[in-house]
Short mmCIF file of C-alpha atoms in Angstrom, two decimals:
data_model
loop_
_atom_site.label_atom_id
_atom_site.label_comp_id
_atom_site.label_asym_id
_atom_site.label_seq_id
_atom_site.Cartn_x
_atom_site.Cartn_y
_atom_site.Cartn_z
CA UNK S 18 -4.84 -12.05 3.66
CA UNK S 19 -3.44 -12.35 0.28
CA UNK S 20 -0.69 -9.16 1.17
CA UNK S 21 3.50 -10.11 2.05
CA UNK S 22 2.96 -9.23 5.46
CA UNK S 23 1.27 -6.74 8.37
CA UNK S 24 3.86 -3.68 8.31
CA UNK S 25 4.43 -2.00 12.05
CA UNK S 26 4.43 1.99 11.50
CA UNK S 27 6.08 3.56 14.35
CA UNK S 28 5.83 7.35 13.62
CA UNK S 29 8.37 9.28 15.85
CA UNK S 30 10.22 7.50 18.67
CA UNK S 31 7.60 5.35 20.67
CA UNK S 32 7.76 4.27 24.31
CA UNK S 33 5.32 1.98 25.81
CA UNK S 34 4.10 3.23 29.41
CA UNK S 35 1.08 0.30 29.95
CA UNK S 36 0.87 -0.70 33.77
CA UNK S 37 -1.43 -3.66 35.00
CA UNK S 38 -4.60 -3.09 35.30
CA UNK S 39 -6.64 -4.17 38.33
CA UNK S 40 -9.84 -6.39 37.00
CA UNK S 41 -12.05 -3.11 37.59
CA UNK S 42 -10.08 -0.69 35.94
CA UNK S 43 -9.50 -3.36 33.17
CA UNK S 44 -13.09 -3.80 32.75
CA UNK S 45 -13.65 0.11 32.00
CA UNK S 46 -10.66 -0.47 29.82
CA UNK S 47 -12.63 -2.79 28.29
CA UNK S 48 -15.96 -1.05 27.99
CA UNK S 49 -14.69 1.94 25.96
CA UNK S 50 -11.48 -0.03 23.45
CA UNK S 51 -11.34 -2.45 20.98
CA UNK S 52 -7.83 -4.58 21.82
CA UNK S 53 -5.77 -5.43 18.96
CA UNK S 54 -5.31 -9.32 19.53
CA UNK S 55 -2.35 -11.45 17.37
CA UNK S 56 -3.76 -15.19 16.95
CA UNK S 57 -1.40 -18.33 15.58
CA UNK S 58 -2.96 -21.29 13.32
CA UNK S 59 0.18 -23.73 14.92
CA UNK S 60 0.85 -26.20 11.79
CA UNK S 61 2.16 -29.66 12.96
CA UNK S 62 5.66 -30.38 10.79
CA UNK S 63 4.29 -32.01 8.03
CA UNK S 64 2.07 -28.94 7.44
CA UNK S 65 -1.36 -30.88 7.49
CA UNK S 66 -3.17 -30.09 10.90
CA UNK S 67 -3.82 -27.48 12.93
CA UNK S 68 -3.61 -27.16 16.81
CA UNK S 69 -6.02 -26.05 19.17
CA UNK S 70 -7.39 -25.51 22.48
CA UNK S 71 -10.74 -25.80 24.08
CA UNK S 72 -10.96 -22.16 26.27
CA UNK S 73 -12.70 -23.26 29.59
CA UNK S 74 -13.15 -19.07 30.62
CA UNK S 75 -14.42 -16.20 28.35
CA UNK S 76 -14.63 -15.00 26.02
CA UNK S 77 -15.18 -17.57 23.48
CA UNK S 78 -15.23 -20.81 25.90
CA UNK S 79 -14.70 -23.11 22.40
CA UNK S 80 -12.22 -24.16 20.14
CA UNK S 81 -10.07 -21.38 19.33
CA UNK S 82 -7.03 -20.18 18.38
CA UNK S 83 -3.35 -19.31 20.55
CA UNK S 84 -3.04 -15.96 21.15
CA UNK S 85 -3.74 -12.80 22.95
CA UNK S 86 -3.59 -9.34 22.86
CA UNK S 87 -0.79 -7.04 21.52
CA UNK S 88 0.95 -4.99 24.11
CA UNK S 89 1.78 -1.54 22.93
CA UNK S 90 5.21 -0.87 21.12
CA UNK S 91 5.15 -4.49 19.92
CA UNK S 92 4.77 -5.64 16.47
CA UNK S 93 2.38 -8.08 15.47
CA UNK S 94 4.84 -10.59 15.48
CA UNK S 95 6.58 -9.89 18.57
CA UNK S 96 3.44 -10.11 20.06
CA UNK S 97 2.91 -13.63 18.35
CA UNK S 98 6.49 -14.52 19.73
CA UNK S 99 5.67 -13.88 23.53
CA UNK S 100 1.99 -15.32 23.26
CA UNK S 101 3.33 -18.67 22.22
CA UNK S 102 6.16 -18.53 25.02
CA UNK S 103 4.05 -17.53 27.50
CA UNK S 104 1.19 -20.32 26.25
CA UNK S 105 3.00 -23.13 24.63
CA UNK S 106 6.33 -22.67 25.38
CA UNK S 107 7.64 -22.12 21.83
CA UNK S 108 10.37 -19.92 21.10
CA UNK S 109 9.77 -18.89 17.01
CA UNK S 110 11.87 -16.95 15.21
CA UNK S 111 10.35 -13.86 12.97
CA UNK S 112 10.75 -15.31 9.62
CA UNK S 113 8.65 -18.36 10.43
CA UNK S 114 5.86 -15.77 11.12
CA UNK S 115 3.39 -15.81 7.89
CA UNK S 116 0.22 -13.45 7.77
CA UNK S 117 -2.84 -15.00 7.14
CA UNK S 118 -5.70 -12.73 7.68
CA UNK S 119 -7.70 -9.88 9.81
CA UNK S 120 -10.57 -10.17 11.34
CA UNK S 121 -13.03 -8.03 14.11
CA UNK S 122 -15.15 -9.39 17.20
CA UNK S 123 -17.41 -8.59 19.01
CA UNK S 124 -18.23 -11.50 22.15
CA UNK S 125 -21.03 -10.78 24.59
CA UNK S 126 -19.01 -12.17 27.64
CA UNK S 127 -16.00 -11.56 29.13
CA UNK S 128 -14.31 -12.67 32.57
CA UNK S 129 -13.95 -9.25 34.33
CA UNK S 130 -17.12 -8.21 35.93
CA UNK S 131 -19.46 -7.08 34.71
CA UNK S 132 -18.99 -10.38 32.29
CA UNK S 133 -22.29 -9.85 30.28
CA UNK S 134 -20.58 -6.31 29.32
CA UNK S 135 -18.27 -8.06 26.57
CA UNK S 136 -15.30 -7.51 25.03
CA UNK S 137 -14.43 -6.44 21.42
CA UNK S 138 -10.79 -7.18 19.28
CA UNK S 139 -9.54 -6.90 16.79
CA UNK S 140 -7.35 -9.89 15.43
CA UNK S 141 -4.38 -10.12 13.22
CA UNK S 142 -3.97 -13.73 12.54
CA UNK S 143 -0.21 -16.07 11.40
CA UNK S 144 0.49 -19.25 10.49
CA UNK S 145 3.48 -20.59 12.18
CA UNK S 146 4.60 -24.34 10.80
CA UNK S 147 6.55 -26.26 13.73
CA UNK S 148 9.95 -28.34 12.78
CA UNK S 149 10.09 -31.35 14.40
CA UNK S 150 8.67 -33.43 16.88
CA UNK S 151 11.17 -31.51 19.65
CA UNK S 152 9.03 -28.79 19.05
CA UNK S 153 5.73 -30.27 19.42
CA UNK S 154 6.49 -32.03 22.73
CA UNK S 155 7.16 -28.45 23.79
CA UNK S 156 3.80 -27.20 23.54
CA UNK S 157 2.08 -26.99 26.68
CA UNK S 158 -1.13 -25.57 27.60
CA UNK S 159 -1.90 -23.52 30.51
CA UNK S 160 -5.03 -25.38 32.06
CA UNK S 161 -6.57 -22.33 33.75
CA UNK S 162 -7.42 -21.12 30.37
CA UNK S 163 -8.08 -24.79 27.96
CA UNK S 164 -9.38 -27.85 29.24
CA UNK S 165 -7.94 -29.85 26.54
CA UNK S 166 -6.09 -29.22 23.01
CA UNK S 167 -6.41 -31.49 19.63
CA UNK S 168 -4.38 -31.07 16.84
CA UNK S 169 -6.87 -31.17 13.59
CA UNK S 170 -7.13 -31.37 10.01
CA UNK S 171 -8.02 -28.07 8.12
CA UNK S 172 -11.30 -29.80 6.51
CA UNK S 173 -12.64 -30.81 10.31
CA UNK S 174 -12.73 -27.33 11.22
CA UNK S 175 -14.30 -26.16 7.74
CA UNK S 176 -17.02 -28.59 7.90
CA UNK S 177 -17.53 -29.01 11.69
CA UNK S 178 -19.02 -26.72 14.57
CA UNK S 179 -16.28 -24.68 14.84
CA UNK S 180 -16.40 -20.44 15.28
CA UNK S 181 -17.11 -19.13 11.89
CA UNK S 182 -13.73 -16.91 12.93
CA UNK S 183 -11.53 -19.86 12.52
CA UNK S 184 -12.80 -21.45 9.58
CA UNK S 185 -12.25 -18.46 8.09
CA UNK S 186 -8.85 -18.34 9.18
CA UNK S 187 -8.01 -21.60 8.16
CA UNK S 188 -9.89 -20.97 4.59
CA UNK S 189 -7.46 -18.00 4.37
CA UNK S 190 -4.79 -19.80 5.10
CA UNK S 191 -5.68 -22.55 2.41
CA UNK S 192 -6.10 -20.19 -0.32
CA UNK S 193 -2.68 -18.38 1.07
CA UNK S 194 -1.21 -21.80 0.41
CA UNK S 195 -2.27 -22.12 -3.37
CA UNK S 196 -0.77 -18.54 -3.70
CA UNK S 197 2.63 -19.47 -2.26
CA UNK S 198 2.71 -22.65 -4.23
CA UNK S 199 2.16 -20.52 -7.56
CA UNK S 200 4.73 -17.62 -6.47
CA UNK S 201 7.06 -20.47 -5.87
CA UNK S 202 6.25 -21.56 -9.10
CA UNK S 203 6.82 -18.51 -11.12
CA UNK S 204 10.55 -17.73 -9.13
CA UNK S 205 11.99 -20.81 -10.03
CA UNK S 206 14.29 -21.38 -13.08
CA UNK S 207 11.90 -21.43 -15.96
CA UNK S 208 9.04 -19.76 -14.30
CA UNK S 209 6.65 -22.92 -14.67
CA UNK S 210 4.65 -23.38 -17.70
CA UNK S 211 1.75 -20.56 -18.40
CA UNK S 212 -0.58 -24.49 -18.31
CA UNK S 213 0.46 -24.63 -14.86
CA UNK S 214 0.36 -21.14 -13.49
CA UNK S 215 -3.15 -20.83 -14.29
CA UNK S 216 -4.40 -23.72 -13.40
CA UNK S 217 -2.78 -22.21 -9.70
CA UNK S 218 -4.80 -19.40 -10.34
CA UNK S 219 -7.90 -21.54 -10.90
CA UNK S 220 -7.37 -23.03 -7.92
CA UNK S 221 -6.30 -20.42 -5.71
CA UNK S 222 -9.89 -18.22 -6.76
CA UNK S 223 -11.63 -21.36 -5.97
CA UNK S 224 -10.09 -21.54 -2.66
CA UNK S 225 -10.58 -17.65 -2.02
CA UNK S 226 -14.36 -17.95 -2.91
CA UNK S 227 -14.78 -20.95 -0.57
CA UNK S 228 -13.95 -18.56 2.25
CA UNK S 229 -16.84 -16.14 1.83
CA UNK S 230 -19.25 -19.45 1.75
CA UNK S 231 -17.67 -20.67 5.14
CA UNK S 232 -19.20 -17.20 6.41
CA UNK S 233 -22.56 -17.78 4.89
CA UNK S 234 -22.69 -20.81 7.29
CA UNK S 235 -21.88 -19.02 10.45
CA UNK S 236 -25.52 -19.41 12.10
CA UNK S 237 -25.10 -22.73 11.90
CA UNK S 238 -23.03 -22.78 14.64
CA UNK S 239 -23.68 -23.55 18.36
CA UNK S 240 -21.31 -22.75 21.32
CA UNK S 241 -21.69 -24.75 24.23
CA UNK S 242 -19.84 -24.63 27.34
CA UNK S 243 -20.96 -27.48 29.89
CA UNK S 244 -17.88 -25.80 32.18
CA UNK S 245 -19.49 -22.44 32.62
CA UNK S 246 -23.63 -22.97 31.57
CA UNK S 247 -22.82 -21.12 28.76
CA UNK S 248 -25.00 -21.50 25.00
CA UNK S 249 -24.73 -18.80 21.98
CA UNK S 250 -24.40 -18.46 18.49
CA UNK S 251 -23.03 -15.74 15.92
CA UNK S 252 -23.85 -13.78 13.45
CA UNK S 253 -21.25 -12.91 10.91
CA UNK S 254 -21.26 -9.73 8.52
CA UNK S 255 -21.00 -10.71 4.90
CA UNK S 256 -18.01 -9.90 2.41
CA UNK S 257 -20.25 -8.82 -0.47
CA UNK S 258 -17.56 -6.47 -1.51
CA UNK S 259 -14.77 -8.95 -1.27
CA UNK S 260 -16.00 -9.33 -5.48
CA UNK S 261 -12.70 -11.11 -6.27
CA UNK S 262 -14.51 -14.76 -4.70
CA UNK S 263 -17.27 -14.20 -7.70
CA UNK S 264 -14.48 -14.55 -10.66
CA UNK S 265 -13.37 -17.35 -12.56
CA UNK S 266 -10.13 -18.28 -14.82
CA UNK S 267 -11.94 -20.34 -17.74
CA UNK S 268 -10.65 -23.45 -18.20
CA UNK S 269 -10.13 -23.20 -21.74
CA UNK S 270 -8.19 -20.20 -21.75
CA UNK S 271 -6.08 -18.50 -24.25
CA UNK S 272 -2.21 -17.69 -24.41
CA UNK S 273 -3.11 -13.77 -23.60
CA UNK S 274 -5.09 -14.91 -20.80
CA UNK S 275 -2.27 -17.35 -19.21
CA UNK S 276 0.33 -14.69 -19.82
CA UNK S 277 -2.12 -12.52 -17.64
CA UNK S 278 -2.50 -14.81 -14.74
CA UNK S 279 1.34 -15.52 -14.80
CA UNK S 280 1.98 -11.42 -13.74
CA UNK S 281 -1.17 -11.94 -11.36
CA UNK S 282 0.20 -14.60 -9.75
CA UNK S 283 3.44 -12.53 -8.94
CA UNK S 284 1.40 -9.31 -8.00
CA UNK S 285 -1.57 -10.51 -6.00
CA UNK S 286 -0.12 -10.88 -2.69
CA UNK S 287 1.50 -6.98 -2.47
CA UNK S 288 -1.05 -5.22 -4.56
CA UNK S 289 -4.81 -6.60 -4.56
CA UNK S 290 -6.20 -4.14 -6.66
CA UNK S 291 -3.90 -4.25 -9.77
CA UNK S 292 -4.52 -8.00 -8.95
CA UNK S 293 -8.45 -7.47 -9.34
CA UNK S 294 -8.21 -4.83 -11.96
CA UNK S 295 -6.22 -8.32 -14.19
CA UNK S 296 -9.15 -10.56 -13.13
CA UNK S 297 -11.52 -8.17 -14.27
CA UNK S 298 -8.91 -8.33 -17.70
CA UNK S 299 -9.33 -12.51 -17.83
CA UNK S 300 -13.43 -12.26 -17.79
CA UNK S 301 -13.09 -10.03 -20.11
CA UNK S 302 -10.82 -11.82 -22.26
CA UNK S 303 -12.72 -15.26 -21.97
CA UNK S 304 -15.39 -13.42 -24.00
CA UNK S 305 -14.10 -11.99 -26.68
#
């Protein structure tokens, strides 16, 4: 989500009363709030695939992501932290804990009766990288809830029949990755060359628009659930106004212009619109 993190604001001195919920009182629950979910693209150590499970109950009885709802008084990471203890077995420290992107959903089933009355969430989404291969033996999924787990490479899930939610997680998180790559660039001794910051900044717009065309493909996709006689599609709201994907760095930039993208590249993940406002700066530089 192109931002250093998801700040927790706790306003006063909070204390979290939440008591279970029998199925019926849940479902009212459930009729009348949107939950706030955390979800976890788990990276295998080297970085290049993604795990996931294949839900066998609802909602979404698919691919999808590890996670579950916050609980109130936790932070979004906390939250991450006991969702992939309580689902994997993984105990991850906060700082391994990067923010990705934010989503909404709306499904049209859910498990508590009445099912076909749905549930709605809203999801902040991490990335969490694993270490070794101690780690990965760890993971263990509950089987009441996935009837089998893969671990896959970011460009299956782009280009296959996957929700349109997680490819656009997993676009996110590829763009995120350009971005880190050229803040990396610009704190180390020398600050990279101005050649090789924008060329980073090429690449990371190219990856950002990429993620609004992912969503212009969502009605291409088809869930199908042999377990529960379950078929649907979705229908995903466009990011017109997400204007940044519509930009370009030219190629044969200037000096100004590099100098530009190199205090870009060092704003644009704490303060999008001074980042957008310097975009707007590079088109119109590339004119003149």
């Amino acid at each position: 989500m192109f931002q250093s993190g998801i700040p927790y604001h706790e306003t006063g001195t909070f204390k979290s009363h939440r008591t279970f919920l029998p199925d019926d009182e849940y479902g009212i629950a459930l009729d009348n709030l949107v939950k706030g979910c955390t979800d976890i693209l788990l990276l295998s150590p080297c970085g290049q695939k993604i795990f996931t499970g294949r839900r066998c109950v609802q909602p979404q009885p698919d691919w999808w992501f590890m996670g579950g709802r916050i609980f109130p008084g936790e932070t979004p990471i906390q939250s991450c932290q006991r969702l992939l203890r309580r689902e994997l077995g993984l105990d991850i420290s906060n700082e391994r804990f990067v923010a990705v992107c934010a989503q909404a959903f709306a499904f049209g089933m859910r498990e508590q009766a009445p099912k076909d009355h749905g549930t709605t969430d809203a999801q902040f989404c991490y990335k969490v990288q694993l270490l070794n291969e101690e780690e990965v033996e760890k993971v263990v999924l509950d089987e009441n809830e996935y009837s089998e787990s893969e671990w896959k490479l970011p460009s299956e899930i782009i280009e296959g029949n996957y929700h349109p939610a997680l490819k656009f997680a997993v676009g996110n998180m590829l763009a995120g990755n350009v971005l880190e790559e050229m803040e990396k660039k610009v704190e180390e001794e020398g600050g990279g060359s101005d050649e090789e910051i924008a060329a980073l900044a090429r690449e990371f717009l190219k990856k950002r628009k990429e993620v609004d065309e992912v969503l212009k493909t969502s009605k291409d996709y088809k869930l199908v659930s042999k377990e529960l006689d379950y078929e649907t599609t979705v229908n995903s709201s466009d990011l017109e106004h997400l204007s940044a994907g519509k930009w370009t760095i030219p190629s044969d930039c200037n000096g100004d212009i590099l100098l530009i993208a190199r205090y870009a590249s060092i704003l644009v993940a704490r303060f999008q619109d001074q980042f957008l406002f310097l975009i707007w700066k590079l088109k119109c530089l590339s004119q003149e």
